[in-house]
């Protein structure tokens, strides 16, 4: 899959106009989830933007109470109905808990892929042993693993696994939930390049080959985050932010 380098996180976005604006500003990867309760909003924004469907990567996630072998297929269909789409490009298992059972959930999602409802079966919040189990059952790595990844939380084992098996690591909360301006190392790199801490954080992730999905709802933030695609950090900048030794996990299990 040719995943756009920078996506849009939509958790908390409840206005289709923000989705439409993001698409107009060049965003081509939209990330939603059943639990965000905004699949209808995202679908409405896509419809208003009137963009060629093939240009967009749309991702949603099945919540943990819908992951049973007897419920997950219908749950995917319900998401498509809310989005107003015939297919999602990425369908994530949101978390490997609740009704998740690799031997039941995953073959059913593979069937949804074969039936054309889903472009790729992806996972979120998976640890390495769970990723290995996915590979055993599916005979291939996931289409993506989406994990919390930002200067204050850097799960290196997940990045190494993604690199080794050649699938994208998608970083959620890439701006530390909007608090990345409190991280001294990020501020230092940002000041050196004359950019904001948010932009420095995104450029750091991009330099590492990670796919960030910052959430933004204003035009200013949407534009600023896109501009991070043009910012090139040098090795010393990357090493500096890699070396942040404070840890603040926003979404512990
Ligand atoms: N898979 C999972 O379990 C999981 C868990 C959490 C999140 N996610 C996904 O990841 C996405 C992003 O994570 P997140 O929403 O937790 O946090 P985030 O993207 O790290 O931070 C979002 C916050 O930063 C602000 N912001 C955006 N651009 C900015 C800029 N250029 N300068 C200053 N502030 C800026 C936003 O404000 P405004 O809204 O006012 O622009 C918002 O308050 C979510 O929307 C969701 O799609 C997935």
Tab-separated table of C-alpha atoms and ligand atoms in Angstrom:
chain	number	residue	atom	x	y	z
A	1	UNK	CA	0.000	0.000	0.000
A	2	UNK	CA	1.223	3.464	-0.905
A	3	UNK	CA	0.315	5.255	2.327
A	4	UNK	CA	0.509	9.077	2.248
A	5	UNK	CA	3.385	10.287	4.424
A	6	UNK	CA	1.171	12.462	6.638
A	7	UNK	CA	-2.421	11.683	7.569
A	8	UNK	CA	-5.196	13.341	9.519
A	9	UNK	CA	-6.325	12.009	12.879
A	10	UNK	CA	-10.025	12.760	13.291
A	11	UNK	CA	-10.734	11.849	16.934
A	12	UNK	CA	-12.861	14.690	18.317
A	13	UNK	CA	-13.675	16.220	14.916
A	14	UNK	CA	-17.442	16.617	14.724
A	15	UNK	CA	-17.764	19.012	11.788
A	16	UNK	CA	-17.635	17.747	8.184
A	17	UNK	CA	-16.276	21.169	7.159
A	18	UNK	CA	-12.966	20.373	8.906
A	19	UNK	CA	-12.630	17.127	6.911
A	20	UNK	CA	-13.521	18.910	3.684
A	21	UNK	CA	-10.955	21.645	4.438
A	22	UNK	CA	-8.249	19.075	5.200
A	23	UNK	CA	-8.837	17.358	1.854
A	24	UNK	CA	-8.720	20.724	0.086
A	25	UNK	CA	-5.406	21.455	1.826
A	26	UNK	CA	-3.924	18.222	0.495
A	27	UNK	CA	-4.579	15.578	3.175
A	28	UNK	CA	-5.109	12.195	1.512
A	29	UNK	CA	-5.180	9.842	4.498
A	30	UNK	CA	-8.082	10.130	6.952
A	31	UNK	CA	-8.083	8.120	10.168
A	32	UNK	CA	-11.317	7.462	12.041
A	33	UNK	CA	-12.699	4.700	14.290
A	34	UNK	CA	-16.064	3.365	15.394
A	35	UNK	CA	-15.375	4.537	18.952
A	36	UNK	CA	-14.833	8.174	17.816
A	37	UNK	CA	-18.515	8.234	16.833
A	38	UNK	CA	-17.726	10.388	13.796
A	39	UNK	CA	-17.665	8.023	10.815
A	40	UNK	CA	-20.767	9.824	9.488
A	41	UNK	CA	-18.969	13.183	9.849
A	42	UNK	CA	-15.876	11.900	8.015
A	43	UNK	CA	-18.033	10.429	5.248
A	44	UNK	CA	-19.937	13.690	4.898
A	45	UNK	CA	-16.648	15.640	4.638
A	46	UNK	CA	-15.402	13.289	1.923
A	47	UNK	CA	-18.630	13.674	-0.009
A	48	UNK	CA	-18.503	17.484	0.225
A	49	UNK	CA	-14.889	17.549	-0.978
A	50	UNK	CA	-15.987	15.710	-4.133
A	51	UNK	CA	-12.567	14.136	-4.589
A	52	UNK	CA	-11.821	11.061	-6.683
A	53	UNK	CA	-12.208	8.167	-4.227
A	54	UNK	CA	-9.033	6.512	-5.534
A	55	UNK	CA	-6.968	9.471	-4.325
A	56	UNK	CA	-7.970	8.950	-0.694
A	57	UNK	CA	-6.813	6.449	1.897
A	58	UNK	CA	-9.641	6.025	4.417
A	59	UNK	CA	-9.012	4.087	7.619
A	60	UNK	CA	-11.385	3.023	10.357
A	61	UNK	CA	-11.092	0.738	13.391
A	62	UNK	CA	-13.401	-1.891	14.800
A	63	UNK	CA	-13.931	-1.474	18.534
A	64	UNK	CA	-13.186	-4.318	20.945
A	65	UNK	CA	-16.815	-5.322	21.542
A	66	UNK	CA	-17.389	-5.924	17.820
A	67	UNK	CA	-14.403	-8.170	17.133
A	68	UNK	CA	-16.066	-11.585	17.599
A	69	UNK	CA	-16.013	-13.923	14.581
A	70	UNK	CA	-19.826	-13.730	14.513
A	71	UNK	CA	-20.041	-9.908	14.674
A	72	UNK	CA	-16.972	-8.388	13.025
A	73	UNK	CA	-18.050	-8.751	9.381
A	74	UNK	CA	-21.372	-7.021	9.998
A	75	UNK	CA	-19.595	-4.390	12.041
A	76	UNK	CA	-17.355	-3.563	9.063
A	77	UNK	CA	-20.455	-3.302	6.876
A	78	UNK	CA	-22.026	-0.922	9.414
A	79	UNK	CA	-18.906	1.287	9.349
A	80	UNK	CA	-19.048	1.418	5.551
A	81	UNK	CA	-22.699	2.394	5.752
A	82	UNK	CA	-21.902	5.256	8.161
A	83	UNK	CA	-18.968	6.404	6.017
A	84	UNK	CA	-21.044	6.170	2.846
A	85	UNK	CA	-18.271	4.156	1.193
A	86	UNK	CA	-18.096	0.779	-0.515
A	87	UNK	CA	-14.599	0.067	0.827
A	88	UNK	CA	-12.165	1.266	3.468
A	89	UNK	CA	-8.501	1.136	2.544
A	90	UNK	CA	-7.315	0.215	6.039
A	91	UNK	CA	-9.438	-1.668	8.540
A	92	UNK	CA	-7.843	-1.807	11.972
A	93	UNK	CA	-8.404	-4.080	14.916
A	94	UNK	CA	-8.501	-1.151	17.373
A	95	UNK	CA	-7.072	-3.041	20.348
A	96	UNK	CA	-6.241	-6.725	20.845
A	97	UNK	CA	-8.679	-7.228	23.685
A	98	UNK	CA	-12.421	-7.660	24.376
A	99	UNK	CA	-13.811	-10.037	21.754
A	100	UNK	CA	-10.537	-10.193	19.834
A	101	UNK	CA	-9.557	-13.784	19.092
A	102	UNK	CA	-6.856	-14.124	16.425
A	103	UNK	CA	-8.213	-17.452	15.131
A	104	UNK	CA	-11.753	-16.084	14.728
A	105	UNK	CA	-11.389	-12.339	14.133
A	106	UNK	CA	-8.579	-12.406	11.596
A	107	UNK	CA	-9.906	-15.021	9.121
A	108	UNK	CA	-13.242	-13.153	9.101
A	109	UNK	CA	-11.456	-9.884	8.317
A	110	UNK	CA	-9.474	-11.697	5.594
A	111	UNK	CA	-12.838	-12.695	4.097
A	112	UNK	CA	-13.951	-9.040	4.196
A	113	UNK	CA	-10.758	-8.169	2.324
A	114	UNK	CA	-11.373	-10.888	-0.261
A	115	UNK	CA	-14.925	-9.610	-0.708
A	116	UNK	CA	-13.571	-6.113	-1.443
A	117	UNK	CA	-14.904	-4.347	1.670
A	118	UNK	CA	-11.404	-3.748	3.001
A	119	UNK	CA	-8.146	-2.874	1.241
A	120	UNK	CA	-5.839	-4.103	3.988
A	121	UNK	CA	-6.311	-5.644	7.430
A	122	UNK	CA	-4.348	-3.556	9.928
A	123	UNK	CA	-3.814	-3.568	13.686
A	124	UNK	CA	-3.483	-0.977	16.418
A	125	UNK	CA	-1.893	-1.130	19.855
A	126	UNK	CA	-0.380	-4.549	19.097
A	127	UNK	CA	2.745	-5.748	20.895
A	128	UNK	CA	5.415	-7.771	19.096
A	129	UNK	CA	4.085	-11.165	20.240
A	130	UNK	CA	0.601	-10.196	18.999
A	131	UNK	CA	2.085	-9.071	15.679
A	132	UNK	CA	3.808	-12.444	15.358
A	133	UNK	CA	0.521	-14.204	16.034
A	134	UNK	CA	-1.080	-12.083	13.299
A	135	UNK	CA	1.632	-13.205	10.875
A	136	UNK	CA	1.090	-16.854	11.795
A	137	UNK	CA	-2.686	-16.716	11.249
A	138	UNK	CA	-2.725	-14.459	8.170
A	139	UNK	CA	0.465	-15.622	6.478
A	140	UNK	CA	1.573	-12.024	6.055
A	141	UNK	CA	2.290	-8.968	8.221
A	142	UNK	CA	-0.499	-6.458	8.934
A	143	UNK	CA	-1.159	-3.703	6.394
A	144	UNK	CA	-0.084	-1.275	9.183
A	145	UNK	CA	0.386	-1.128	12.936
A	146	UNK	CA	-0.901	2.081	14.522
A	147	UNK	CA	0.650	2.848	17.897
A	148	UNK	CA	1.211	5.787	20.196
A	149	UNK	CA	4.536	7.289	19.103
A	150	UNK	CA	5.844	10.765	19.913
A	151	UNK	CA	8.874	12.316	21.634
A	152	UNK	CA	7.578	11.288	25.071
A	153	UNK	CA	6.724	7.716	24.070
A	154	UNK	CA	8.937	5.822	21.643
A	155	UNK	CA	8.160	2.078	21.355
A	156	UNK	CA	11.320	1.065	19.487
A	157	UNK	CA	10.442	-2.650	19.340
A	158	UNK	CA	7.334	-1.851	17.266
A	159	UNK	CA	9.335	0.345	14.876
A	160	UNK	CA	11.957	-2.380	14.477
A	161	UNK	CA	9.256	-4.985	13.734
A	162	UNK	CA	7.627	-2.749	11.102
A	163	UNK	CA	10.975	-2.091	9.437
A	164	UNK	CA	11.943	-5.764	9.467
A	165	UNK	CA	8.671	-6.918	7.908
A	166	UNK	CA	8.150	-3.952	5.581
A	167	UNK	CA	4.813	-2.488	6.692
A	168	UNK	CA	4.079	1.100	7.810
A	169	UNK	CA	4.182	2.114	11.460
A	170	UNK	CA	1.482	4.762	11.902
A	171	UNK	CA	2.052	7.141	14.842
A	172	UNK	CA	-0.960	8.279	16.812
A	173	UNK	CA	-0.803	11.268	19.165
A	174	UNK	CA	2.315	12.422	17.248
A	175	UNK	CA	2.134	15.828	18.965
A	176	UNK	CA	1.958	14.218	22.422
A	177	UNK	CA	-1.705	15.193	22.397
A	178	UNK	CA	-0.737	18.853	21.770
A	179	UNK	CA	1.856	19.011	24.583
A	180	UNK	CA	5.014	18.558	22.552
A	181	UNK	CA	5.922	22.208	23.134
A	182	UNK	CA	6.822	21.246	26.718
A	183	UNK	CA	9.663	18.971	25.595
A	184	UNK	CA	12.987	20.852	25.797
A	185	UNK	CA	14.765	18.762	23.120
A	186	UNK	CA	11.923	19.357	20.653
A	187	UNK	CA	11.915	23.090	21.389
A	188	UNK	CA	15.686	23.235	20.753
A	189	UNK	CA	15.326	21.546	17.347
A	190	UNK	CA	12.324	23.728	16.474
A	191	UNK	CA	14.191	26.952	17.319
A	192	UNK	CA	17.207	25.851	15.262
A	193	UNK	CA	14.985	25.484	12.165
A	194	UNK	CA	12.655	28.402	12.916
A	195	UNK	CA	9.579	26.168	13.107
A	196	UNK	CA	7.063	25.230	15.808
A	197	UNK	CA	7.577	22.286	18.184
A	198	UNK	CA	4.624	20.523	16.522
A	199	UNK	CA	6.346	20.784	13.147
A	200	UNK	CA	9.664	19.595	14.592
A	201	UNK	CA	7.954	16.567	16.136
A	202	UNK	CA	6.287	15.638	12.840
A	203	UNK	CA	9.523	16.130	10.863
A	204	UNK	CA	11.334	13.869	13.358
A	205	UNK	CA	8.757	11.098	12.838
A	206	UNK	CA	8.883	11.518	9.055
A	207	UNK	CA	12.707	11.350	9.121
A	208	UNK	CA	12.434	8.009	10.924
A	209	UNK	CA	10.124	6.622	8.229
A	210	UNK	CA	7.072	6.696	10.529
A	211	UNK	CA	3.627	7.819	9.282
A	212	UNK	CA	2.164	10.442	11.674
A	213	UNK	CA	-1.568	11.215	11.834
A	214	UNK	CA	-1.815	14.486	13.815
A	215	UNK	CA	-5.311	15.620	14.703
A	216	UNK	CA	-6.011	19.241	13.777
A	217	UNK	CA	-9.247	21.085	13.351
A	218	UNK	CA	-8.277	24.662	12.471
A	219	UNK	CA	-6.919	25.818	9.122
A	220	UNK	CA	-3.765	27.131	10.830
A	221	UNK	CA	-2.947	23.790	12.425
A	222	UNK	CA	-3.858	21.817	9.309
A	223	UNK	CA	-1.555	23.980	7.178
A	224	UNK	CA	1.275	24.069	9.716
A	225	UNK	CA	1.294	20.286	9.992
A	226	UNK	CA	1.353	19.816	6.205
A	227	UNK	CA	4.314	22.191	6.037
A	228	UNK	CA	6.318	19.741	8.175
A	229	UNK	CA	6.594	17.595	5.027
A	230	UNK	CA	9.039	20.186	3.656
A	231	UNK	CA	11.186	20.341	6.794
A	232	UNK	CA	14.352	18.251	6.727
A	233	UNK	CA	16.054	17.512	9.999
A	234	UNK	CA	19.691	16.455	10.149
A	235	UNK	CA	20.968	13.392	11.938
A	236	UNK	CA	21.902	15.370	15.073
A	237	UNK	CA	18.324	16.685	15.380
A	238	UNK	CA	16.900	13.185	15.076
A	239	UNK	CA	19.342	11.840	17.661
A	240	UNK	CA	18.488	14.692	20.029
A	241	UNK	CA	14.758	13.896	20.014
A	242	UNK	CA	15.444	10.128	20.070
A	243	UNK	CA	17.302	10.824	23.314
A	244	UNK	CA	14.384	12.347	25.231
A	245	UNK	CA	14.389	10.319	28.437
A	246	UNK	CA	11.109	11.515	29.955
A	247	UNK	CA	8.244	9.121	29.310
A	248	UNK	CA	4.587	10.040	29.205
A	249	UNK	CA	2.304	7.406	27.683
A	250	UNK	CA	-1.080	8.984	26.988
A	251	UNK	CA	-2.986	5.742	26.340
A	252	UNK	CA	-1.686	2.990	28.616
A	253	UNK	CA	-3.671	-0.255	28.482
B	1	LIG	N1	-5.358	3.790	17.659
B	1	LIG	C1	-5.584	4.359	18.837
B	1	LIG	O1	-5.796	3.678	19.862
B	1	LIG	C2	-5.570	5.866	18.912
B	1	LIG	C3	-5.541	6.510	20.174
B	1	LIG	C4	-5.502	7.907	20.192
B	1	LIG	C5	-5.492	8.618	18.996
B	1	LIG	N2	-5.539	7.970	17.781
B	1	LIG	C6	-5.533	8.694	16.474
B	1	LIG	O2	-4.445	9.620	16.450
B	1	LIG	C7	-4.931	10.924	16.146
B	1	LIG	C8	-4.061	11.994	16.754
B	1	LIG	O3	-3.860	11.800	18.138
B	1	LIG	P1	-4.400	12.804	19.250
B	1	LIG	O4	-5.638	13.462	18.758
B	1	LIG	O5	-4.461	12.011	20.509
B	1	LIG	O6	-3.239	13.846	19.501
B	1	LIG	P2	-2.211	14.754	18.647
B	1	LIG	O7	-2.447	14.626	17.191
B	1	LIG	O8	-0.872	14.429	19.188
B	1	LIG	O9	-2.579	16.223	19.166
B	1	LIG	C9	-3.791	16.851	18.838
B	1	LIG	C10	-3.846	18.181	19.532
B	1	LIG	O10	-2.793	19.024	19.035
B	1	LIG	C11	-3.360	20.238	18.542
B	1	LIG	N3	-2.581	20.633	17.344
B	1	LIG	C12	-2.684	20.150	16.099
B	1	LIG	N4	-1.798	20.738	15.272
B	1	LIG	C13	-1.117	21.636	16.013
B	1	LIG	C14	-0.106	22.567	15.722
B	1	LIG	N5	0.430	22.671	14.504
B	1	LIG	N6	0.372	23.353	16.748
B	1	LIG	C15	-0.143	23.240	17.993
B	1	LIG	N7	-1.114	22.373	18.322
B	1	LIG	C16	-1.613	21.575	17.350
B	1	LIG	C17	-4.797	19.941	18.225
B	1	LIG	O11	-5.553	21.121	18.325
B	1	LIG	P3	-6.787	21.520	17.335
B	1	LIG	O12	-7.721	20.340	17.294
B	1	LIG	O13	-7.360	22.708	17.966
B	1	LIG	O14	-6.223	21.794	15.969
B	1	LIG	C18	-5.136	18.930	19.318
B	1	LIG	O15	-5.459	19.597	20.533
B	1	LIG	C19	-6.367	10.886	16.690
B	1	LIG	O16	-7.163	11.915	16.148
B	1	LIG	C20	-6.786	9.511	16.241
B	1	LIG	O17	-7.132	9.513	14.867
B	1	LIG	C21	-5.551	6.605	17.734
